[in-house]
Amino acid sequence: MIKLDGVEKAFGRNRVLRGINLEVPRGKSVVVIGGSGTGKSVLLKCILGLVQPDSGRIMVDGKDAGRGDRDAFLAQFGMLFQGGALFDSLHVWENVAFRLLRGSLKRPREEARAIAIEKLRRVGLKADVADMYPGELSGGMQKRVGLARAIAAEPQIIFFDEPTTGLDPIMAGVINDLIREIVVEMGATAMTITHDMSSVRAIADNVAMLHGGVIQWYGPVADLDNSGDPFVDQFVHGRAEGPIEAVR
Amino acid sequence: MSVLSPVAAIGRSTMGALAAIGRIAIFAGRTASHVFRPPFYPREFATALAGIGYFSLPVVGMTALFTGGALALQIFAGGARFNAEAVVPQIVAIGMVRELGPVLVGLMIAARVTSSIAAEIATMKVTEQIDALVTLSTHPIKYLVVPRVLAALITVPILVGIGDVIGVFGGYLVGTLRLGFNPAAYIQNTVDFLEFWDIASSLIKGAAFGGIAALMGCFYGMASERGAQGVGRATKASVVAAAVLILAANFLLTQAFFSV
């Protein structure tokens, strides 16, 4: 379980997170929604330690995220980045098997390659993609490779940062379905940030809405359309009128 | 505008420069602290060796060749004013080996390698590849910086040595084909005149300049701001910083090695 307690983060005068309290139960898929620039990515990066929070506490499975063995902590996570964040200079299979080629999870190259090809198959890519470079792939294929990399070491927790941004609706649907299938299949805890409502409905068990630096609303995805929260209603229905200023 | 505004501006610039020096020193210290600690990345090191060393050979060779030739012409023309044309082999040798070889190779490396490292790492930063490295339990300094800095420390002295030889050869070509020097006498004069310390100081300078060039590329790449403009700024700043630091280090090393 991931538990955030009063997490705050400011960049200069811009107080992005103003006291985040959130629990992500083990094995559940929680989607954080919110407008652009509301700090969704910062929230994920705080949990991973890529950004240091100014105050508050982040616990992962009862352990303080900021203490202890950093490698062991990070080994629990897989992450799909918004733009894929694939390493341009490495082949696709080397990207997928990155963790398996070095560090504590290191395996022989042939074994790592076989696992990478298997993971590529799992996300719907053929084996011949393995020896290509990321720059040779379409946006949708890059997302799939990023997904394969995120699951390659079979992590207990997977983060998805805007998984469908920049994809056409059909490819977005494919990626959403893949994420849902993989999360269920692996029994992993998942945290996704998005402002794509089709992703929310496809991926989420629970939904948290981030607005004004705090969790404005949290509940099961089934309650999303009847949340009774004017912020959530405006966001879900994409209305310009409402408590959320359209120009931020 | 207050009378003190220019003074305040000078103060701000000075404080900014000192803060930058401090950040670079901390970065260099962190890099050094990772050199001997596992895990090591031999593949990245081998790639950096080829990228910094082998692929810089053409530009280093051409620069040294033309500089050596021009130096021979200048010394011959200048020396003619006081009947000292005969010293061309000796002055070309000492000029190339002690000074022009290491400095020009250092500046060429700053142009070719520092810019490339800074642009690559800055692009990795803005496309979240550095964050991805961290989430994959890989320390960016260990994986990206240490192999490049080590490769530069090893290969740039070799490039300087090669540049010295090619530069002297450029002088030899001009001296023998254009200025009428006897080939055997030219070589003999060059060999007799150079001392061990001339060559050793050249190679030491090469190592220092290589370290500076790679470190500046890595530092400014890692410190890059978001967007294409951030990458552009990081690349420009890295080359300027590397070039200035190489010239400053050259003065300090020359002072240390050859001051009388």
mmCIF file of N, CA, C and O in Angstrom, chain B residues 98-193:
data_model
loop_
_atom_site.group_PDB
_atom_site.id
_atom_site.type_symbol
_atom_site.label_atom_id
_atom_site.label_comp_id
_atom_site.label_asym_id
_atom_site.label_seq_id
_atom_site.Cartn_x
_atom_site.Cartn_y
_atom_site.Cartn_z
ATOM 1 N N ARG B 98 54.427 21.969 -26.677
ATOM 2 C CA ARG B 98 54.157 22.556 -25.372
ATOM 3 C C ARG B 98 52.819 23.294 -25.324
ATOM 4 O O ARG B 98 52.165 23.316 -24.295
ATOM 5 N N GLU B 99 52.438 23.931 -26.424
ATOM 6 C CA GLU B 99 51.331 24.872 -26.335
ATOM 7 C C GLU B 99 50.187 24.587 -27.317
ATOM 8 O O GLU B 99 49.077 24.302 -26.919
ATOM 9 N N LEU B 100 50.497 24.706 -28.614
ATOM 10 C CA LEU B 100 49.396 24.664 -29.592
ATOM 11 C C LEU B 100 48.738 23.292 -29.681
ATOM 12 O O LEU B 100 47.517 23.201 -29.835
ATOM 13 N N GLY B 101 49.538 22.237 -29.580
ATOM 14 C CA GLY B 101 48.963 20.886 -29.666
ATOM 15 C C GLY B 101 47.885 20.680 -28.610
ATOM 16 O O GLY B 101 46.706 20.481 -28.933
ATOM 17 N N PRO B 102 48.270 20.763 -27.326
ATOM 18 C CA PRO B 102 47.255 20.519 -26.295
ATOM 19 C C PRO B 102 46.100 21.521 -26.317
ATOM 20 O O PRO B 102 44.940 21.124 -26.154
ATOM 21 N N VAL B 103 46.391 22.808 -26.535
ATOM 22 C CA VAL B 103 45.311 23.804 -26.483
ATOM 23 C C VAL B 103 44.339 23.611 -27.648
ATOM 24 O O VAL B 103 43.112 23.593 -27.452
ATOM 25 N N LEU B 104 44.886 23.434 -28.858
ATOM 26 C CA LEU B 104 43.977 23.292 -30.008
ATOM 27 C C LEU B 104 43.201 21.978 -29.941
ATOM 28 O O LEU B 104 42.010 21.950 -30.253
ATOM 29 N N VAL B 105 43.859 20.923 -29.521
ATOM 30 C CA VAL B 105 43.116 19.652 -29.373
ATOM 31 C C VAL B 105 42.041 19.823 -28.300
ATOM 32 O O VAL B 105 40.891 19.406 -28.487
ATOM 33 N N GLY B 106 42.401 20.478 -27.195
ATOM 34 C CA GLY B 106 41.422 20.723 -26.126
ATOM 35 C C GLY B 106 40.230 21.510 -26.638
ATOM 36 O O GLY B 106 39.070 21.160 -26.364
ATOM 37 N N LEU B 107 40.494 22.552 -27.421
ATOM 38 C CA LEU B 107 39.391 23.376 -27.928
ATOM 39 C C LEU B 107 38.556 22.609 -28.958
ATOM 40 O O LEU B 107 37.335 22.748 -29.016
ATOM 41 N N MET B 108 39.213 21.794 -29.772
ATOM 42 C CA MET B 108 38.466 20.980 -30.734
ATOM 43 C C MET B 108 37.582 19.958 -30.005
ATOM 44 O O MET B 108 36.446 19.694 -30.416
ATOM 45 N N ILE B 109 38.126 19.394 -28.926
ATOM 46 C CA ILE B 109 37.336 18.442 -28.132
ATOM 47 C C ILE B 109 36.155 19.174 -27.483
ATOM 48 O O ILE B 109 35.045 18.646 -27.399
ATOM 49 N N ALA B 110 36.410 20.414 -27.027
ATOM 50 C CA ALA B 110 35.315 21.195 -26.443
ATOM 51 C C ALA B 110 34.217 21.412 -27.486
ATOM 52 O O ALA B 110 33.028 21.321 -27.194
ATOM 53 N N ALA B 111 34.643 21.716 -28.715
ATOM 54 C CA ALA B 111 33.659 21.977 -29.770
ATOM 55 C C ALA B 111 32.913 20.707 -30.163
ATOM 56 O O ALA B 111 31.694 20.707 -30.318
ATOM 57 N N ARG B 112 33.656 19.618 -30.297
ATOM 58 C CA ARG B 112 33.048 18.402 -30.831
ATOM 59 C C ARG B 112 32.406 17.527 -29.745
ATOM 60 O O ARG B 112 31.276 17.071 -29.897
ATOM 61 N N VAL B 113 33.146 17.322 -28.656
ATOM 62 C CA VAL B 113 32.701 16.350 -27.654
ATOM 63 C C VAL B 113 31.828 17.006 -26.569
ATOM 64 O O VAL B 113 30.767 16.473 -26.219
ATOM 65 N N THR B 114 32.273 18.163 -26.058
ATOM 66 C CA THR B 114 31.494 18.802 -24.988
ATOM 67 C C THR B 114 30.085 19.101 -25.490
ATOM 68 O O THR B 114 29.097 18.832 -24.799
ATOM 69 N N SER B 115 29.992 19.669 -26.689
ATOM 70 C CA SER B 115 28.674 20.024 -27.222
ATOM 71 C C SER B 115 27.814 18.783 -27.397
ATOM 72 O O SER B 115 26.628 18.780 -27.060
ATOM 73 N N SER B 116 28.435 17.725 -27.898
ATOM 74 C CA SER B 116 27.675 16.497 -28.150
ATOM 75 C C SER B 116 27.186 15.870 -26.840
ATOM 76 O O SER B 116 26.027 15.453 -26.730
ATOM 77 N N ILE B 117 28.069 15.837 -25.834
ATOM 78 C CA ILE B 117 27.672 15.262 -24.538
ATOM 79 C C ILE B 117 26.551 16.101 -23.919
ATOM 80 O O ILE B 117 25.545 15.569 -23.444
ATOM 81 N N ALA B 118 26.732 17.435 -23.922
ATOM 82 C CA ALA B 118 25.734 18.301 -23.294
ATOM 83 C C ALA B 118 24.379 18.159 -23.986
ATOM 84 O O ALA B 118 23.348 18.020 -23.321
ATOM 85 N N ALA B 119 24.392 18.157 -25.329
ATOM 86 C CA ALA B 119 23.123 18.062 -26.058
ATOM 87 C C ALA B 119 22.453 16.708 -25.799
ATOM 88 O O ALA B 119 21.236 16.630 -25.601
ATOM 89 N N GLU B 120 23.266 15.648 -25.776
ATOM 90 C CA GLU B 120 22.697 14.302 -25.570
ATOM 91 C C GLU B 120 22.079 14.174 -24.175
ATOM 92 O O GLU B 120 20.936 13.732 -24.025
ATOM 93 N N ILE B 121 22.848 14.588 -23.156
ATOM 94 C CA ILE B 121 22.344 14.430 -21.785
ATOM 95 C C ILE B 121 21.171 15.384 -21.530
ATOM 96 O O ILE B 121 20.195 15.020 -20.876
ATOM 97 N N ALA B 122 21.260 16.608 -22.075
ATOM 98 C CA ALA B 122 20.152 17.561 -21.892
ATOM 99 C C ALA B 122 18.883 17.029 -22.544
ATOM 100 O O ALA B 122 17.790 17.132 -21.978
ATOM 101 N N THR B 123 19.018 16.434 -23.727
ATOM 102 C CA THR B 123 17.844 15.854 -24.395
ATOM 103 C C THR B 123 17.289 14.701 -23.573
ATOM 104 O O THR B 123 16.072 14.551 -23.431
ATOM 105 N N MET B 124 18.190 13.894 -23.020
ATOM 106 C CA MET B 124 17.737 12.804 -22.148
ATOM 107 C C MET B 124 16.974 13.364 -20.954
ATOM 108 O O MET B 124 15.998 12.785 -20.498
ATOM 109 N N LYS B 125 17.441 14.520 -20.466
ATOM 110 C CA LYS B 125 16.760 15.094 -19.293
ATOM 111 C C LYS B 125 15.364 15.591 -19.665
ATOM 112 O O LYS B 125 14.397 15.294 -18.961
ATOM 113 N N VAL B 126 15.263 16.333 -20.777
ATOM 114 C CA VAL B 126 13.955 16.907 -21.108
ATOM 115 C C VAL B 126 12.962 15.847 -21.592
ATOM 116 O O VAL B 126 11.764 16.063 -21.543
ATOM 117 N N THR B 127 13.460 14.704 -22.044
ATOM 118 C CA THR B 127 12.544 13.633 -22.454
ATOM 119 C C THR B 127 12.360 12.592 -21.338
ATOM 120 O O THR B 127 11.875 11.494 -21.598
ATOM 121 N N GLU B 128 12.768 12.952 -20.144
ATOM 122 C CA GLU B 128 12.578 12.127 -18.935
ATOM 123 C C GLU B 128 13.389 10.833 -18.944
ATOM 124 O O GLU B 128 13.126 9.937 -18.152
ATOM 125 N N GLN B 129 14.375 10.734 -19.841
ATOM 126 C CA GLN B 129 15.197 9.513 -19.849
ATOM 127 C C GLN B 129 16.062 9.416 -18.582
ATOM 128 O O GLN B 129 16.367 8.317 -18.129
ATOM 129 N N ILE B 130 16.453 10.584 -18.035
ATOM 130 C CA ILE B 130 17.251 10.549 -16.803
ATOM 131 C C ILE B 130 16.376 10.040 -15.649
ATOM 132 O O ILE B 130 16.820 9.201 -14.852
ATOM 133 N N ASP B 131 15.118 10.525 -15.601
ATOM 134 C CA ASP B 131 14.189 10.021 -14.576
ATOM 135 C C ASP B 131 13.978 8.520 -14.761
ATOM 136 O O ASP B 131 13.907 7.769 -13.784
ATOM 137 N N ALA B 132 13.866 8.106 -16.029
ATOM 138 C CA ALA B 132 13.673 6.677 -16.295
ATOM 139 C C ALA B 132 14.863 5.865 -15.783
ATOM 140 O O ALA B 132 14.689 4.790 -15.198
ATOM 141 N N LEU B 133 16.079 6.397 -15.970
ATOM 142 C CA LEU B 133 17.266 5.703 -15.454
ATOM 143 C C LEU B 133 17.143 5.480 -13.955
ATOM 144 O O LEU B 133 17.418 4.393 -13.447
ATOM 145 N N VAL B 134 16.729 6.547 -13.256
ATOM 146 C CA VAL B 134 16.625 6.448 -11.789
ATOM 147 C C VAL B 134 15.598 5.394 -11.408
ATOM 148 O O VAL B 134 15.862 4.549 -10.535
ATOM 149 N N THR B 135 14.431 5.412 -12.084
ATOM 150 C CA THR B 135 13.401 4.424 -11.726
ATOM 151 C C THR B 135 13.860 3.003 -12.050
ATOM 152 O O THR B 135 13.335 2.046 -11.507
ATOM 153 N N LEU B 136 14.841 2.888 -12.956
ATOM 154 C CA LEU B 136 15.375 1.558 -13.283
ATOM 155 C C LEU B 136 16.605 1.244 -12.425
ATOM 156 O O LEU B 136 17.460 0.441 -12.801
ATOM 157 N N SER B 137 16.677 1.914 -11.275
ATOM 158 C CA SER B 137 17.740 1.669 -10.282
ATOM 159 C C SER B 137 19.136 1.897 -10.842
ATOM 160 O O SER B 137 20.081 1.181 -10.485
ATOM 161 N N THR B 138 19.274 2.872 -11.729
ATOM 162 C CA THR B 138 20.587 3.169 -12.311
ATOM 163 C C THR B 138 20.946 4.616 -12.006
ATOM 164 O O THR B 138 20.178 5.521 -12.342
ATOM 165 N N HIS B 139 22.107 4.805 -11.368
ATOM 166 C CA HIS B 139 22.506 6.160 -10.988
ATOM 167 C C HIS B 139 22.984 6.910 -12.233
ATOM 168 O O HIS B 139 23.924 6.463 -12.900
ATOM 169 N N PRO B 140 22.360 8.059 -12.553
ATOM 170 C CA PRO B 140 22.746 8.768 -13.791
ATOM 171 C C PRO B 140 24.223 9.172 -13.826
ATOM 172 O O PRO B 140 24.836 9.127 -14.897
ATOM 173 N N ILE B 141 24.791 9.553 -12.684
ATOM 174 C CA ILE B 141 26.209 9.958 -12.701
ATOM 175 C C ILE B 141 27.080 8.749 -13.022
ATOM 176 O O ILE B 141 28.005 8.812 -13.837
ATOM 177 N N LYS B 142 26.753 7.630 -12.409
ATOM 178 C CA LYS B 142 27.539 6.417 -12.647
ATOM 179 C C LYS B 142 27.423 5.940 -14.095
ATOM 180 O O LYS B 142 28.392 5.496 -14.694
ATOM 181 N N TYR B 143 26.221 6.036 -14.637
ATOM 182 C CA TYR B 143 25.942 5.475 -15.963
ATOM 183 C C TYR B 143 26.318 6.429 -17.097
ATOM 184 O O TYR B 143 26.829 6.004 -18.134
ATOM 185 N N LEU B 144 26.066 7.727 -16.884
ATOM 186 C CA LEU B 144 26.271 8.691 -17.980
ATOM 187 C C LEU B 144 27.561 9.487 -17.844
ATOM 188 O O LEU B 144 28.230 9.774 -18.835
ATOM 189 N N VAL B 145 27.894 9.888 -16.616
ATOM 190 C CA VAL B 145 28.992 10.842 -16.434
ATOM 191 C C VAL B 145 30.346 10.134 -16.293
ATOM 192 O O VAL B 145 31.298 10.474 -17.008
ATOM 193 N N VAL B 146 30.423 9.167 -15.392
ATOM 194 C CA VAL B 146 31.713 8.526 -15.113
ATOM 195 C C VAL B 146 32.349 7.922 -16.379
ATOM 196 O O VAL B 146 33.524 8.182 -16.654
ATOM 197 N N PRO B 147 31.591 7.157 -17.195
ATOM 198 C CA PRO B 147 32.241 6.589 -18.395
ATOM 199 C C PRO B 147 32.786 7.660 -19.333
ATOM 200 O O PRO B 147 33.869 7.503 -19.904
ATOM 201 N N ARG B 148 32.044 8.763 -19.493
ATOM 202 C CA ARG B 148 32.478 9.820 -20.416
ATOM 203 C C ARG B 148 33.708 10.556 -19.890
ATOM 204 O O ARG B 148 34.648 10.831 -20.652
ATOM 205 N N VAL B 149 33.697 10.874 -18.610
ATOM 206 C CA VAL B 149 34.837 11.615 -18.049
ATOM 207 C C VAL B 149 36.098 10.733 -18.065
ATOM 208 O O VAL B 149 37.180 11.185 -18.455
ATOM 209 N N LEU B 150 35.940 9.470 -17.672
ATOM 210 C CA LEU B 150 37.101 8.559 -17.696
ATOM 211 C C LEU B 150 37.641 8.390 -19.115
ATOM 212 O O LEU B 150 38.858 8.422 -19.345
ATOM 213 N N ALA B 151 36.727 8.229 -20.061
ATOM 214 C CA ALA B 151 37.150 8.049 -21.460
ATOM 215 C C ALA B 151 37.899 9.283 -21.953
ATOM 216 O O ALA B 151 38.912 9.165 -22.655
ATOM 217 N N ALA B 152 37.431 10.466 -21.572
ATOM 218 C CA ALA B 152 38.108 11.696 -22.002
ATOM 219 C C ALA B 152 39.476 11.811 -21.341
ATOM 220 O O ALA B 152 40.464 12.213 -21.984
ATOM 221 N N LEU B 153 39.554 11.442 -20.062
ATOM 222 C CA LEU B 153 40.844 11.514 -19.362
ATOM 223 C C LEU B 153 41.887 10.612 -20.010
ATOM 224 O O LEU B 153 43.083 10.910 -20.016
ATOM 225 N N ILE B 154 41.422 9.499 -20.571
ATOM 226 C CA ILE B 154 42.353 8.542 -21.191
ATOM 227 C C ILE B 154 42.646 8.898 -22.646
ATOM 228 O O ILE B 154 43.798 8.855 -23.088
ATOM 229 N N THR B 155 41.607 9.248 -23.392
ATOM 230 C CA THR B 155 41.807 9.396 -24.843
ATOM 231 C C THR B 155 42.362 10.759 -25.258
ATOM 232 O O THR B 155 43.095 10.840 -26.250
ATOM 233 N N VAL B 156 42.021 11.834 -24.523
ATOM 234 C CA VAL B 156 42.473 13.151 -24.990
ATOM 235 C C VAL B 156 43.999 13.281 -24.928
ATOM 236 O O VAL B 156 44.600 13.837 -25.867
ATOM 237 N N PRO B 157 44.693 12.776 -23.898
ATOM 238 C CA PRO B 157 46.158 12.822 -23.958
ATOM 239 C C PRO B 157 46.717 12.076 -25.175
ATOM 240 O O PRO B 157 47.693 12.520 -25.793
ATOM 241 N N ILE B 158 46.074 10.974 -25.520
ATOM 242 C CA ILE B 158 46.528 10.232 -26.713
ATOM 243 C C ILE B 158 46.301 11.082 -27.960
ATOM 244 O O ILE B 158 47.178 11.182 -28.838
ATOM 245 N N LEU B 159 45.127 11.738 -28.009
ATOM 246 C CA LEU B 159 44.843 12.620 -29.147
ATOM 247 C C LEU B 159 45.847 13.766 -29.205
ATOM 248 O O LEU B 159 46.297 14.164 -30.285
ATOM 249 N N VAL B 160 46.205 14.285 -28.032
ATOM 250 C CA VAL B 160 47.190 15.383 -27.993
ATOM 251 C C VAL B 160 48.531 14.886 -28.525
ATOM 252 O O VAL B 160 49.192 15.565 -29.333
ATOM 253 N N GLY B 161 48.939 13.683 -28.107
ATOM 254 C CA GLY B 161 50.197 13.107 -28.590
ATOM 255 C C GLY B 161 50.176 12.963 -30.104
ATOM 256 O O GLY B 161 51.135 13.347 -30.800
ATOM 257 N N ILE B 162 49.070 12.456 -30.622
ATOM 258 C CA ILE B 162 48.940 12.295 -32.076
ATOM 259 C C ILE B 162 48.938 13.661 -32.751
ATOM 260 O O ILE B 162 49.596 13.870 -33.788
ATOM 261 N N GLY B 163 48.218 14.613 -32.138
ATOM 262 C CA GLY B 163 48.163 15.977 -32.690
ATOM 263 C C GLY B 163 49.541 16.619 -32.712
ATOM 264 O O GLY B 163 49.899 17.295 -33.685
ATOM 265 N N ASP B 164 50.320 16.388 -31.657
ATOM 266 C CA ASP B 164 51.686 16.939 -31.614
ATOM 267 C C ASP B 164 52.512 16.414 -32.795
ATOM 268 O O ASP B 164 53.191 17.178 -33.492
ATOM 269 N N VAL B 165 52.444 15.103 -33.001
ATOM 270 C CA VAL B 165 53.234 14.484 -34.081
ATOM 271 C C VAL B 165 52.782 15.015 -35.438
ATOM 272 O O VAL B 165 53.603 15.399 -36.286
ATOM 273 N N ILE B 166 51.453 15.087 -35.643
ATOM 274 C CA ILE B 166 50.937 15.553 -36.937
ATOM 275 C C ILE B 166 51.272 17.035 -37.133
ATOM 276 O O ILE B 166 51.615 17.465 -38.248
ATOM 277 N N GLY B 167 51.199 17.818 -36.052
ATOM 278 C CA GLY B 167 51.540 19.244 -36.154
ATOM 279 C C GLY B 167 52.992 19.447 -36.544
ATOM 280 O O GLY B 167 53.309 20.265 -37.429
ATOM 281 N N VAL B 168 53.873 18.682 -35.913
ATOM 282 C CA VAL B 168 55.300 18.767 -36.260
ATOM 283 C C VAL B 168 55.501 18.316 -37.712
ATOM 284 O O VAL B 168 56.284 18.913 -38.466
ATOM 285 N N PHE B 169 54.719 17.296 -38.109
ATOM 286 C CA PHE B 169 54.802 16.818 -39.488
ATOM 287 C C PHE B 169 54.327 17.898 -40.471
ATOM 288 O O PHE B 169 54.902 18.053 -41.555
ATOM 289 N N GLY B 170 53.301 18.660 -40.072
ATOM 290 C CA GLY B 170 52.830 19.775 -40.916
ATOM 291 C C GLY B 170 53.932 20.795 -41.106
ATOM 292 O O GLY B 170 54.147 21.299 -42.222
ATOM 293 N N GLY B 171 54.634 21.100 -40.032
ATOM 294 C CA GLY B 171 55.765 22.026 -40.120
ATOM 295 C C GLY B 171 56.869 21.465 -41.008
ATOM 296 O O GLY B 171 57.472 22.189 -41.813
ATOM 297 N N TYR B 172 57.087 20.164 -40.865
ATOM 298 C CA TYR B 172 58.112 19.476 -41.670
ATOM 299 C C TYR B 172 57.780 19.580 -43.170
ATOM 300 O O TYR B 172 58.650 19.874 -44.006
ATOM 301 N N LEU B 173 56.503 19.318 -43.492
ATOM 302 C CA LEU B 173 56.090 19.378 -44.903
ATOM 303 C C LEU B 173 56.331 20.765 -45.485
ATOM 304 O O LEU B 173 56.913 20.909 -46.566
ATOM 305 N N VAL B 174 55.892 21.792 -44.766
ATOM 306 C CA VAL B 174 56.067 23.159 -45.251
ATOM 307 C C VAL B 174 57.556 23.516 -45.281
ATOM 308 O O VAL B 174 58.049 24.114 -46.249
ATOM 309 N N GLY B 175 58.257 23.121 -44.221
ATOM 310 C CA GLY B 175 59.677 23.447 -44.127
ATOM 311 C C GLY B 175 60.489 22.833 -45.264
ATOM 312 O O GLY B 175 61.344 23.498 -45.857
ATOM 313 N N THR B 176 60.206 21.577 -45.575
ATOM 314 C CA THR B 176 61.017 20.892 -46.583
ATOM 315 C C THR B 176 60.531 21.152 -48.009
ATOM 316 O O THR B 176 61.338 21.298 -48.932
ATOM 317 N N LEU B 177 59.215 21.218 -48.205
ATOM 318 C CA LEU B 177 58.683 21.366 -49.565
ATOM 319 C C LEU B 177 58.599 22.819 -50.017
ATOM 320 O O LEU B 177 58.668 23.113 -51.195
ATOM 321 N N ARG B 178 58.444 23.734 -49.055
ATOM 322 C CA ARG B 178 58.222 25.132 -49.433
ATOM 323 C C ARG B 178 59.390 26.029 -49.045
ATOM 324 O O ARG B 178 59.730 26.960 -49.766
ATOM 325 N N LEU B 179 60.004 25.749 -47.892
ATOM 326 C CA LEU B 179 61.010 26.681 -47.376
ATOM 327 C C LEU B 179 62.448 26.205 -47.619
ATOM 328 O O LEU B 179 63.395 26.873 -47.213
ATOM 329 N N GLY B 180 62.598 25.041 -48.199
ATOM 330 C CA GLY B 180 63.913 24.579 -48.617
ATOM 331 C C GLY B 180 64.774 23.935 -47.539
ATOM 332 O O GLY B 180 65.997 23.852 -47.672
ATOM 333 N N PHE B 181 64.163 23.467 -46.434
ATOM 334 C CA PHE B 181 64.954 22.793 -45.400
ATOM 335 C C PHE B 181 65.321 21.383 -45.854
ATOM 336 O O PHE B 181 64.559 20.737 -46.578
ATOM 337 N N ASN B 182 66.477 20.925 -45.374
ATOM 338 C CA ASN B 182 66.884 19.538 -45.642
ATOM 339 C C ASN B 182 66.046 18.603 -44.763
ATOM 340 O O ASN B 182 65.998 18.796 -43.546
ATOM 341 N N PRO B 183 65.382 17.602 -45.365
ATOM 342 C CA PRO B 183 64.496 16.734 -44.582
ATOM 343 C C PRO B 183 65.179 16.071 -43.394
ATOM 344 O O PRO B 183 64.647 16.074 -42.278
ATOM 345 N N ALA B 184 66.315 15.497 -43.598
ATOM 346 C CA ALA B 184 67.007 14.792 -42.509
ATOM 347 C C ALA B 184 67.418 15.762 -41.408
ATOM 348 O O ALA B 184 67.244 15.486 -40.204
ATOM 349 N N ALA B 185 67.901 16.928 -41.807
ATOM 350 C CA ALA B 185 68.332 17.919 -40.805
ATOM 351 C C ALA B 185 67.138 18.437 -40.023
ATOM 352 O O ALA B 185 67.232 18.683 -38.819
ATOM 353 N N TYR B 186 66.000 18.581 -40.720
ATOM 354 C CA TYR B 186 64.784 19.083 -40.043
ATOM 355 C C TYR B 186 64.385 18.116 -38.924
ATOM 356 O O TYR B 186 64.143 18.516 -37.787
ATOM 357 N N ILE B 187 64.341 16.830 -39.278
ATOM 358 C CA ILE B 187 63.942 15.817 -38.286
ATOM 359 C C ILE B 187 64.955 15.771 -37.145
ATOM 360 O O ILE B 187 64.606 15.720 -35.959
ATOM 361 N N GLN B 188 66.235 15.809 -37.495
ATOM 362 C CA GLN B 188 67.285 15.745 -36.486
ATOM 363 C C GLN B 188 67.171 16.918 -35.496
ATOM 364 O O GLN B 188 67.244 16.747 -34.276
ATOM 365 N N ASN B 189 66.975 18.124 -36.050
ATOM 366 C CA ASN B 189 66.841 19.311 -35.198
ATOM 367 C C ASN B 189 65.650 19.204 -34.258
ATOM 368 O O ASN B 189 65.725 19.576 -33.090
ATOM 369 N N THR B 190 64.548 18.680 -34.802
ATOM 370 C CA THR B 190 63.315 18.543 -33.983
ATOM 371 C C THR B 190 63.564 17.574 -32.831
ATOM 372 O O THR B 190 63.266 17.872 -31.670
ATOM 373 N N VAL B 191 64.115 16.399 -33.166
ATOM 374 C CA VAL B 191 64.333 15.360 -32.152
ATOM 375 C C VAL B 191 65.341 15.832 -31.102
ATOM 376 O O VAL B 191 65.142 15.641 -29.897
ATOM 377 N N ASP B 192 66.401 16.464 -31.551
ATOM 378 C CA ASP B 192 67.442 16.911 -30.616
ATOM 379 C C ASP B 192 66.929 17.982 -29.659
ATOM 380 O O ASP B 192 67.333 18.045 -28.497
ATOM 381 N N PHE B 193 66.032 18.805 -30.163
ATOM 382 C CA PHE B 193 65.619 19.962 -29.362
ATOM 383 C C PHE B 193 64.587 19.600 -28.291
ATOM 384 O O PHE B 193 64.600 20.156 -27.191
#
